[in-house]
Short mmCIF file of C-alpha atoms and ligand atoms in Angstrom, two decimals:
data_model
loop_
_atom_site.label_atom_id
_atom_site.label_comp_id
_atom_site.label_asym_id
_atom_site.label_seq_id
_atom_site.Cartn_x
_atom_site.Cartn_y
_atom_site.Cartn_z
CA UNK A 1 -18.61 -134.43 -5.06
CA UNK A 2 -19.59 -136.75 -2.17
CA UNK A 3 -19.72 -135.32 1.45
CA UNK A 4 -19.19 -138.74 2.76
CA UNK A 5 -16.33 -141.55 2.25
CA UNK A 6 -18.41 -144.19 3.49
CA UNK A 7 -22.06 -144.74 4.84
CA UNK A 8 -22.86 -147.30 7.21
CA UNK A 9 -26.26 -148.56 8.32
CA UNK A 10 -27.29 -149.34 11.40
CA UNK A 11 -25.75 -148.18 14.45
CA UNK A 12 -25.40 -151.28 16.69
CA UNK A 13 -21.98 -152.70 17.07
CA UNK A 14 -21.10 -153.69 13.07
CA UNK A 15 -22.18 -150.45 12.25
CA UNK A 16 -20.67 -148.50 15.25
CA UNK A 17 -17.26 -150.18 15.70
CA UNK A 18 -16.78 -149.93 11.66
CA UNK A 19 -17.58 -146.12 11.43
CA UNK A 20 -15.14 -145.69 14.47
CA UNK A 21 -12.56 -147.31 12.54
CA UNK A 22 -12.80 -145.81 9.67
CA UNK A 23 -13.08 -142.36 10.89
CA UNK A 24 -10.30 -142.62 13.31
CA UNK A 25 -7.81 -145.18 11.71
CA UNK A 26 -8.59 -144.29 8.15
CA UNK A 27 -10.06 -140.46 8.49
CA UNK A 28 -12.47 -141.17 6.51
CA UNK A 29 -15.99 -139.25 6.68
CA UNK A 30 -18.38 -141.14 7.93
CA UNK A 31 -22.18 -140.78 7.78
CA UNK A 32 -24.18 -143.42 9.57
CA UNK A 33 -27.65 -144.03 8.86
CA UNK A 34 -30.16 -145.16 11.87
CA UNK A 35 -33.67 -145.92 11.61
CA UNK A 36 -34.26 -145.99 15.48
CA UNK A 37 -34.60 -142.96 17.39
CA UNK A 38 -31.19 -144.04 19.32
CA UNK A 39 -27.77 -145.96 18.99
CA UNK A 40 -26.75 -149.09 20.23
CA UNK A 41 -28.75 -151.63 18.06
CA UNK A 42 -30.67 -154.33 19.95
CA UNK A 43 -27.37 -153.79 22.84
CA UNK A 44 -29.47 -150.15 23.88
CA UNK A 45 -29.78 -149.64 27.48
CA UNK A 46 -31.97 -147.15 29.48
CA UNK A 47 -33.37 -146.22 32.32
CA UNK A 48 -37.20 -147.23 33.18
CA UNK A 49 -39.62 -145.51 34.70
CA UNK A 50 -38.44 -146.64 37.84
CA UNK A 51 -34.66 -145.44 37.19
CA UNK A 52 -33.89 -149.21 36.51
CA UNK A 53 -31.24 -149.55 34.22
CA UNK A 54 -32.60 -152.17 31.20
CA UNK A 55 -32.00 -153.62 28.08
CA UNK A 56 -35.05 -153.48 25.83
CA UNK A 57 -34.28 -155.54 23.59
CA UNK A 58 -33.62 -158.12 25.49
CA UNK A 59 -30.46 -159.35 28.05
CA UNK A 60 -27.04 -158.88 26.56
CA UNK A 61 -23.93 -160.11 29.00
CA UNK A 62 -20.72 -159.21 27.64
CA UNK A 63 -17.85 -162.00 26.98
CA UNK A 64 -14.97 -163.11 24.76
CA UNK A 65 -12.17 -164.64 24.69
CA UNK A 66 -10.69 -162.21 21.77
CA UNK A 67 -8.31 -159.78 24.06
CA UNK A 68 -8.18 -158.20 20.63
CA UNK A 69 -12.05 -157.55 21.12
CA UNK A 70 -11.86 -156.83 24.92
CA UNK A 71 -9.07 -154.15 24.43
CA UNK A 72 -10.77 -152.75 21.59
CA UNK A 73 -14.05 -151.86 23.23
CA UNK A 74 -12.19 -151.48 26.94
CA UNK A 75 -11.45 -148.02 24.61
CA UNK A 76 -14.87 -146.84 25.33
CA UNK A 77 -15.55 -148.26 28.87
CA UNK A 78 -15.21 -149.41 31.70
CA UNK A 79 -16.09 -153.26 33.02
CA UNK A 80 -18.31 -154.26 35.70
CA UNK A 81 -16.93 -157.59 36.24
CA UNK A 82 -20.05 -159.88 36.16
CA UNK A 83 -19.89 -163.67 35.48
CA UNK A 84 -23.61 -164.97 34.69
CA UNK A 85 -25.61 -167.51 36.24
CA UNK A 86 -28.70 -168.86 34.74
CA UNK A 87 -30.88 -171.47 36.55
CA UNK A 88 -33.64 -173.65 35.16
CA UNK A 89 -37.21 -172.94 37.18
CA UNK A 90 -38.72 -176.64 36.79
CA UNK A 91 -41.97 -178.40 38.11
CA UNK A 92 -40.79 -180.85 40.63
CA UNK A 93 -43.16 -183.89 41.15
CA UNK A 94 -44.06 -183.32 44.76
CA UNK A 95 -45.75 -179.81 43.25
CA UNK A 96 -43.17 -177.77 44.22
CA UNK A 97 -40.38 -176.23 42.05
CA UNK A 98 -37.10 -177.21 41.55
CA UNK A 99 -33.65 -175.31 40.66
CA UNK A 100 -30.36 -176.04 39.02
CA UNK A 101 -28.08 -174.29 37.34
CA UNK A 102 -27.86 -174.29 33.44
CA UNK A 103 -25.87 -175.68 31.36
CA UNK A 104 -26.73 -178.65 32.66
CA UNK A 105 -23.71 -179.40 35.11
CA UNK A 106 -22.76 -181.91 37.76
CA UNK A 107 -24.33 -179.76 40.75
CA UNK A 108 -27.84 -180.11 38.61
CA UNK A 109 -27.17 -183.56 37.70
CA UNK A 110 -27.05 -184.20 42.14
CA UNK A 111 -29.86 -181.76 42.25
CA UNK A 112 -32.04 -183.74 39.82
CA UNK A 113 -30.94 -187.38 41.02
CA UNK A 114 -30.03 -186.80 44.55
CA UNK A 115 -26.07 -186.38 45.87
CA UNK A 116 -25.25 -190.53 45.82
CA UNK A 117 -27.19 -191.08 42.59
CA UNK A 118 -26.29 -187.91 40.99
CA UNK A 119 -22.35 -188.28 41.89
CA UNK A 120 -22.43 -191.78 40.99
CA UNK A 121 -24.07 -190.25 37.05
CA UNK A 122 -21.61 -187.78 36.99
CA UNK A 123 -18.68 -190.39 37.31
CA UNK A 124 -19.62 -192.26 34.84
CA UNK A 125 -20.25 -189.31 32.72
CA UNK A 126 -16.47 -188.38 33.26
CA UNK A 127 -15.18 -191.22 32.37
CA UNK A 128 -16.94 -191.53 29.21
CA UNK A 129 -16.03 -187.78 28.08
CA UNK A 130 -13.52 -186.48 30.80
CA UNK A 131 -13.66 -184.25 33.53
CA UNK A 132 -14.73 -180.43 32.46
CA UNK A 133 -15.66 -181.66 29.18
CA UNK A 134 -18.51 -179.86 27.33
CA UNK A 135 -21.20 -182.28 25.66
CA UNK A 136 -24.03 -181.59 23.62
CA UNK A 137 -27.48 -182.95 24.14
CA UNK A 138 -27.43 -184.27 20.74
CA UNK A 139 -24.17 -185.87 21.60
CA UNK A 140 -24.91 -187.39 24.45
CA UNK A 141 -28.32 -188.95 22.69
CA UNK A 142 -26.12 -190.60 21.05
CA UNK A 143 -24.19 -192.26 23.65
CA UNK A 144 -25.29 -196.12 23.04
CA UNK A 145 -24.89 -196.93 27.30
CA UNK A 146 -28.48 -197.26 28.70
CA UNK A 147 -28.09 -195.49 32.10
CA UNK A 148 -26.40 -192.71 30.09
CA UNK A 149 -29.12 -192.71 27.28
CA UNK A 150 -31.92 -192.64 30.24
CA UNK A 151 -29.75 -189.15 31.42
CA UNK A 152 -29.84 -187.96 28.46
CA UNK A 153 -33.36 -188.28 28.06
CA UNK A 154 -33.76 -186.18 31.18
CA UNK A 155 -31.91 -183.81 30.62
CA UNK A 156 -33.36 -183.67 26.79
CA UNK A 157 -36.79 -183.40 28.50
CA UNK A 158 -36.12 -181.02 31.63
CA UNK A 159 -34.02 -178.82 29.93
CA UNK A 160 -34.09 -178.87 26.53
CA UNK A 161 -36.90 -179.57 24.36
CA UNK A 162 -39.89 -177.47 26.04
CA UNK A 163 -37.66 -174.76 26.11
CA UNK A 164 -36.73 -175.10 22.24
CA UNK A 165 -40.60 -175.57 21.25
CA UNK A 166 -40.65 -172.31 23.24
CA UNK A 167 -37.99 -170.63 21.40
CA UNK A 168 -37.78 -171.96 18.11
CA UNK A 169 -41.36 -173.36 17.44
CA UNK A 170 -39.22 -176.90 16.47
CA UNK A 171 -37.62 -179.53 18.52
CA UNK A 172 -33.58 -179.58 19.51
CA UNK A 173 -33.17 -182.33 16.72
CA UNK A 174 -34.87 -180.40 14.14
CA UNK A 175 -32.84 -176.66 14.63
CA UNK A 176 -29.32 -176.20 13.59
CA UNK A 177 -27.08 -178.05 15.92
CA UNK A 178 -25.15 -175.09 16.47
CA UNK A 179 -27.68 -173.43 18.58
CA UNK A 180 -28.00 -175.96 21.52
CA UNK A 181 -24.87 -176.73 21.15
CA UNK A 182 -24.27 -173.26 22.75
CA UNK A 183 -25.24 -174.42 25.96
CA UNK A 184 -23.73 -177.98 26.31
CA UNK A 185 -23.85 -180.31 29.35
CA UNK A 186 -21.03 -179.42 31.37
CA UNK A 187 -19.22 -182.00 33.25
CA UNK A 188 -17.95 -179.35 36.18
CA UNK A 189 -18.88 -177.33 39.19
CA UNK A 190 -18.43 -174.43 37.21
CA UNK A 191 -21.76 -172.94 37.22
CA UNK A 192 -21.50 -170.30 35.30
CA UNK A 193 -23.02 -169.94 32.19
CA UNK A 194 -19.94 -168.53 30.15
CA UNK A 195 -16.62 -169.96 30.62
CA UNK A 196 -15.26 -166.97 28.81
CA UNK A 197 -11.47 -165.17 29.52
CA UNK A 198 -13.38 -162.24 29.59
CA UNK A 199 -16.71 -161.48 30.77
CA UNK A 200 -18.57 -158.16 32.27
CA UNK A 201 -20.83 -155.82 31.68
CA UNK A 202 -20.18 -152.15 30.80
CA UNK A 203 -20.01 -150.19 33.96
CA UNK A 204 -22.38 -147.03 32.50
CA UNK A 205 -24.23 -149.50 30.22
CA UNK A 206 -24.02 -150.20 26.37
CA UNK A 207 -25.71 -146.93 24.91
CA UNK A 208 -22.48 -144.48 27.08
CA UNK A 209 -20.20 -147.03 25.54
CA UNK A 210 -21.91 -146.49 21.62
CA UNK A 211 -22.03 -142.85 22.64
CA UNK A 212 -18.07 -142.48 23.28
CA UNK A 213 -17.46 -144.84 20.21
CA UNK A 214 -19.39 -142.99 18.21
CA UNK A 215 -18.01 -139.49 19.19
CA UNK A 216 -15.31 -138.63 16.81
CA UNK A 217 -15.18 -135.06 14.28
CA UNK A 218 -15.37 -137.64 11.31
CA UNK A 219 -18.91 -139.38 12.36
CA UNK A 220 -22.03 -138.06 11.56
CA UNK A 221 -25.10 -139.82 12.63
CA UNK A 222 -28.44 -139.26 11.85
CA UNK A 223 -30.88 -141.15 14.14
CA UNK A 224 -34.60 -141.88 12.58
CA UNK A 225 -33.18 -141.81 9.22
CA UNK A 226 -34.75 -144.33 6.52
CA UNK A 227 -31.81 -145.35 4.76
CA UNK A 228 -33.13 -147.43 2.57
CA UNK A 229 -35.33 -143.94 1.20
CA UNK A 230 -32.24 -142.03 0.33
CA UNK A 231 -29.53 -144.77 -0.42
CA UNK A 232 -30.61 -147.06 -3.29
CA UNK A 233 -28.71 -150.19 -4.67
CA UNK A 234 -29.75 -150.76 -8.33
CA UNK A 235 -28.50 -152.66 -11.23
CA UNK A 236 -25.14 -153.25 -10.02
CA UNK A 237 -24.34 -149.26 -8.62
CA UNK A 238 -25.27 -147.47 -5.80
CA UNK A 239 -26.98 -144.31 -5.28
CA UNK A 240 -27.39 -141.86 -2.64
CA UNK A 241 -29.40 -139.27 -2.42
CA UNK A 242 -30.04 -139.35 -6.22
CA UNK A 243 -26.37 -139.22 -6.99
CA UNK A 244 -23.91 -141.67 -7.49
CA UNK A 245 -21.97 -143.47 -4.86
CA UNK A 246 -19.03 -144.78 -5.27
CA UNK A 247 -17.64 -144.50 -1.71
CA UNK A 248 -17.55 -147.54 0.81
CA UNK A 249 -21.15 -148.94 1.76
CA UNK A 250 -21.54 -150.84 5.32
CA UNK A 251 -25.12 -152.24 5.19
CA UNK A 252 -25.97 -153.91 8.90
CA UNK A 253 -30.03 -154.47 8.38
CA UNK A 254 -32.35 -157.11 6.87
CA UNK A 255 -30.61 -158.72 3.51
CA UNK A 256 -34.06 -158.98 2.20
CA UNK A 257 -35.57 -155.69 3.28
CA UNK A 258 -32.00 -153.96 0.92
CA UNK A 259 -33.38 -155.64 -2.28
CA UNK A 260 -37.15 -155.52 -1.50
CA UNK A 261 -37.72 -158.72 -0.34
CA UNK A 262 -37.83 -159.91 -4.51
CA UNK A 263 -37.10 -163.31 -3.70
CA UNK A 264 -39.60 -163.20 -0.68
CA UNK A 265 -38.95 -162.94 3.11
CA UNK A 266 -35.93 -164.82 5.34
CA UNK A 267 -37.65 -166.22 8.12
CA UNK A 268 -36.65 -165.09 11.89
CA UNK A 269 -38.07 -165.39 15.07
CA UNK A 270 -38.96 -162.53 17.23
CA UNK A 271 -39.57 -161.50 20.90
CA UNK A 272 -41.94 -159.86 22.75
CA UNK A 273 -40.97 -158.80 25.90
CA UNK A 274 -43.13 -157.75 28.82
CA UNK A 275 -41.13 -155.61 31.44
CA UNK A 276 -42.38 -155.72 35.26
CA UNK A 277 -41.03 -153.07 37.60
CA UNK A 278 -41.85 -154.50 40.78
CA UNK A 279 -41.97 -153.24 44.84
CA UNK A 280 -38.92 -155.45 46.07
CA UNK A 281 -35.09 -155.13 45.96
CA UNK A 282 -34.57 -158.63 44.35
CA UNK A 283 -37.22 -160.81 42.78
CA UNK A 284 -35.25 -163.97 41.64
CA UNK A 285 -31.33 -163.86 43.39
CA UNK A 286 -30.12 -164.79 39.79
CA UNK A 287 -29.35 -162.82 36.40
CA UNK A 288 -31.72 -165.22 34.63
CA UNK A 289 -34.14 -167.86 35.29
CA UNK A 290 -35.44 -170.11 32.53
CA UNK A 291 -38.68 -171.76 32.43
CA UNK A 292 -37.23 -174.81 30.63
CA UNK A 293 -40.41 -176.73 31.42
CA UNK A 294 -43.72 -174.85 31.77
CA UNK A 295 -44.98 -171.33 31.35
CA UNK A 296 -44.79 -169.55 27.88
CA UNK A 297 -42.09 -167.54 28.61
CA UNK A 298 -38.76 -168.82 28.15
CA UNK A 299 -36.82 -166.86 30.65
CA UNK A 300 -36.98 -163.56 33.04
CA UNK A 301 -34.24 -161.77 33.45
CA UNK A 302 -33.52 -159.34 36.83
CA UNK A 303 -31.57 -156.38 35.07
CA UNK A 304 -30.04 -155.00 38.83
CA UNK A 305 -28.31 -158.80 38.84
CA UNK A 306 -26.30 -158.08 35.35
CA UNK A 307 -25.77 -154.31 36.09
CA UNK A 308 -24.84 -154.17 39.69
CA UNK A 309 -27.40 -151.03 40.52
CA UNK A 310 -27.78 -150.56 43.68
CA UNK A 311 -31.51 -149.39 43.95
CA UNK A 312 -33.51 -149.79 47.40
CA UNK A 313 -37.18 -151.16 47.16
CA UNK A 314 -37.50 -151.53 42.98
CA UNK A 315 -36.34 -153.96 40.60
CA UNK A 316 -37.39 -154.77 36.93
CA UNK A 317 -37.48 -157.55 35.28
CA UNK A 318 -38.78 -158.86 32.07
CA UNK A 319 -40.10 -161.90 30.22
CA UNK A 320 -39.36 -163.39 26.92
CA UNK A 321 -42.10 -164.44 24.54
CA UNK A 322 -40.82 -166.34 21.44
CA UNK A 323 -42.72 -166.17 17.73
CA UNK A 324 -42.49 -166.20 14.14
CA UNK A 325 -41.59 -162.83 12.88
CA UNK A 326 -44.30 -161.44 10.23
CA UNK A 327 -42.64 -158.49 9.43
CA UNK A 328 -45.81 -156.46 10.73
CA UNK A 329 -44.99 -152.61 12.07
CA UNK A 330 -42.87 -152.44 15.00
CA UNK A 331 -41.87 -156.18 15.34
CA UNK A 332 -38.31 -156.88 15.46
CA UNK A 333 -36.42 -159.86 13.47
CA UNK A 334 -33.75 -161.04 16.63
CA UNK A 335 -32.91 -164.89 15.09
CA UNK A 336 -32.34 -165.89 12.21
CA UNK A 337 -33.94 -169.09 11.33
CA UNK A 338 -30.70 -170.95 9.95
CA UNK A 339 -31.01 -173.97 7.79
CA UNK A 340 -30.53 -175.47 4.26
CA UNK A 341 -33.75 -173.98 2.74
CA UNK A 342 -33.22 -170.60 4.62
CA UNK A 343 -29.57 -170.56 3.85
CA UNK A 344 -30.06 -170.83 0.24
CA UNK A 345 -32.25 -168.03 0.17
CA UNK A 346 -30.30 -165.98 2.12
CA UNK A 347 -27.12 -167.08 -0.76
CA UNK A 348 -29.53 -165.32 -3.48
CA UNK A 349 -29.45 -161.39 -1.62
CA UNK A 350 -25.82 -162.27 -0.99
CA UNK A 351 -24.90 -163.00 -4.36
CA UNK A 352 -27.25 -159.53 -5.17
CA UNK A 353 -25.01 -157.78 -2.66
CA UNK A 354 -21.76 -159.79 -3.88
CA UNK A 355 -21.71 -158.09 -7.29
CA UNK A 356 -21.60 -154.65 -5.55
CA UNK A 357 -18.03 -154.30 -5.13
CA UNK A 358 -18.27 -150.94 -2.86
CA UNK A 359 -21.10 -152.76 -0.46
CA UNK A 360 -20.78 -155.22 2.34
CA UNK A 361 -22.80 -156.83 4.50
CA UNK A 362 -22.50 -157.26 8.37
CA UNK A 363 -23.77 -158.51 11.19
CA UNK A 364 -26.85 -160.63 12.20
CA UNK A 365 -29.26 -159.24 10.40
CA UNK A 366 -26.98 -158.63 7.00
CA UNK A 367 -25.44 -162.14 6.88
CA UNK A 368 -28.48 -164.08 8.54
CA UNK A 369 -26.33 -165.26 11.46
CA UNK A 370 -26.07 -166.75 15.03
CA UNK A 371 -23.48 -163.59 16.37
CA UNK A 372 -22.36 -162.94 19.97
CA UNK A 373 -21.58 -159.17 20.44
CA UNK A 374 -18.04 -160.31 20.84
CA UNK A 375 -18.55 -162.18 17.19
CA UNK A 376 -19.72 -159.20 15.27
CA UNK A 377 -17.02 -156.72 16.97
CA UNK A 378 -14.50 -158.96 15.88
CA UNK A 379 -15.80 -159.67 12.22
CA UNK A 380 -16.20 -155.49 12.17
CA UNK A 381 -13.15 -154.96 13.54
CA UNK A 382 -11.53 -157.03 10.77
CA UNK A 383 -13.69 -155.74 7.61
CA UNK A 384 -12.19 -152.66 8.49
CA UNK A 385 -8.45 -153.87 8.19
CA UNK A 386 -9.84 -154.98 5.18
CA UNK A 387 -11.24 -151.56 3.87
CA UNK A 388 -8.36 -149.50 5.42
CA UNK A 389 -5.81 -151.89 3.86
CA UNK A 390 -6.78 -150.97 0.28
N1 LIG B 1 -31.61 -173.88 25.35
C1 LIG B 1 -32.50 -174.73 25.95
N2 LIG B 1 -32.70 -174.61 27.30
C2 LIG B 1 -32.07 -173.69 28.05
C3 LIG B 1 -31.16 -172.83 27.44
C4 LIG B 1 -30.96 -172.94 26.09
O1 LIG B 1 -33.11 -175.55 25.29
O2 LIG B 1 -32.30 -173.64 29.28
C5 LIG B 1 -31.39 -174.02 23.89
C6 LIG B 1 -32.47 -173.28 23.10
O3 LIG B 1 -32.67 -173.96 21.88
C7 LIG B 1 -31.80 -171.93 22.88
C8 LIG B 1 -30.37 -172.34 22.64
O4 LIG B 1 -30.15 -173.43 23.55
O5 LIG B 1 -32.36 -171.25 21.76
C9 LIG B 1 -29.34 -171.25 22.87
O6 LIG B 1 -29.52 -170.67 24.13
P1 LIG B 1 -28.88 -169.25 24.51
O7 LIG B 1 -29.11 -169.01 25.95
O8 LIG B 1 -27.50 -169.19 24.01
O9 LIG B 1 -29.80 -168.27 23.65
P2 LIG B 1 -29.81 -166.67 23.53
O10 LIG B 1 -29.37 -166.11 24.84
O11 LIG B 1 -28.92 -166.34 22.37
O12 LIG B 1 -31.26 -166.38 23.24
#
């Protein structure tokens, strides 16, 4: 006899928002395995040293435009209504620095080409596309009119392809268009850098909202746990704990790492991130700052921007550091690397995992994918339909 209906691994949002539903909608007895010593997946938020409220694995902003999504996690708390603004930090050529918002918009087309020039740009931009139209840098490369090729170019430059090398270790052209195609050139004075329905962050942070969803008499979680010690996926069954499983399997970690890596390692890109805690109520004004230019960080975020703490004389902030996961101790896999070759590799665990009836994949890490936060609650959200329609 089984003491658990399903077991899910990895308590980020897949796993989190799937044991909630199955618990609750389905009362089913959940046991959910975590190898960290905390919930929350790469969304955890603490305090610092300092009492500063970060995320340390990097900056997640909340936004959607599912209400579905919004409702469901507006279940487990509260908004801080925050709308994000990035700027670009670039090298201007008197030896100064220059600003302008990102995505690339027409306020930081008249920054970077003066009001007259820069309004006269954005015009002709408008008419080409329309007004509040969203164009991609590979797009716009395209576009065969010389003036508007030369823009392109700049913005390809100042924006665009330092940053990528930063980021990706490849040029814009060379990643899958999908990526830069998240932050298009915006033809609008919208600055912001989601044009979301909804958009905030939660008002206690993301590990009070994991905590509530995870609090329910039918979830057990075990924090520290190796699941892949105890739960073992061999020749077509599953085992747990040395004893068969037939129960529902929710598996949100590294495709590879479930079927030891025997067609070798899917390629990701990781993050180091060096935190500052610094003597000052507000280092940068803004949320985030990217270096799209120089420097070897790509971006520093100001956590009291995005969380609204109110904290006299201290601020944190960090910077992110972009390289080629190894897999070495402690190093985290954040991006997948996604193209053909990659792809196809990734196809060979699936099709492993595929002729497992009772296990499913989910989430970044499990389906070697590009997901918002919003993304994967959705995609959880409807797996369990799926489950709890059977
Ligand atoms: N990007 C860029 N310059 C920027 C911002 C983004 O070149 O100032 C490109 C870069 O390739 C990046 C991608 O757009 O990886 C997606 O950016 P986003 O901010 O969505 O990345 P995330 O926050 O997910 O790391």
């Amino acid at each position: 006899m089984n003491k658990y209906d399903a077991i899910i691994v990895g308590a980020g949002f897949a796993g989190a928002v799937c044991a909630r539903e199955l618990a609750e909608r389905g009362g089913k007895r959940v046991l959910v395995l975590e190898r960290r010593s905390h919930i929350g997946g790469n969304a955890y938020d603490c305090a610092d040293g300092a009492g500063v409220l970060i995320h340390q694995y990097g900056p997640h902003i909340f936004h959607t435009n599912s209400a579905r999504v919004f409702d469901y996690l507006s279940r487990f708390t509260a908004w801080r209504d925050y709308q994000h603004r990035v700027i670009a930090n670039i090298p201007a050529p008197d030896g100064e620095r220059m600003t302008y918002p990102v995505p690339f918009n027409l306020t930081s087309l008249e920054a970077a080409y003066g009001p007259e020039e820069g309004a006269r740009l954005g015009e002709k931009l408008m008419a080409a596309y329309g007004a509040e139209k969203k164009v991609t840098i590979l797009e716009l490369r395209q576009n065969p009119d010389r003036e508007i090729a030369a823009l392109a170019d700049y913005v390809y430059e100042h924006v665009f392809v330092h940053y990528t090398m930063k980021q990706w270790g490849q040029k814009p052209e060379e990643i899958d268009p999908n990526t830069t195609a998240r932050v298009p050139v915006f033809l609008s004075r919208d600055d912001r850098y989601f044009q979301d329905t909804y958009q905030g962050m939660p008002l206690e942070g993301y590990t009070a909202l994991f905590e509530r969803m995870l609090d329910h008499p039918g979830i057990e979680v075990r924090l520290g746990a190796d699941a892949l010690a105890s739960l073992k996926v061999e020749e077509g069954r599953i085992t747990f704990e040395g004893e068969d499983f037939g129960g529902t399997v929710i598996y949100t970690g590294q495709a590879d790492e479930l079927f030891s890596f025997r067609f070798g390692p899917l390629p990701y890109r990781t993050l180091d991130f060096r935190f500052e805690t610094l003597s000052q109520d507000d280092f940068q004004g803004y949320g985030t700052v990217n270096y799209t230019v120089d420097e070897d960080f790509t971006r520093i975020t100001e956590f009291k921007h995005l969380t609204g703490q109110t904290l006299e004389g201290v601020t944190t902030i960090v910077k992110e550091y972009s390289r080629a996961y190894t897999g070495a101790p402690g190093e985290t896999p954040y991006y997948a690397i996604i193209n053909d070759e990659n792809n196809a590799l990734y196809d060979r665990y699936r099709a492993l995992s595929d002729a497992i009836p009772n296990l499913h994949l989910l989430g970044r890490l499990a389906e070697y994918k590009y997901y918002n936060m919003d993304a994967i609650v959705d995609r959880a959200l409807s797996l369990s339909d799926e489950l709890l329609a059977h």
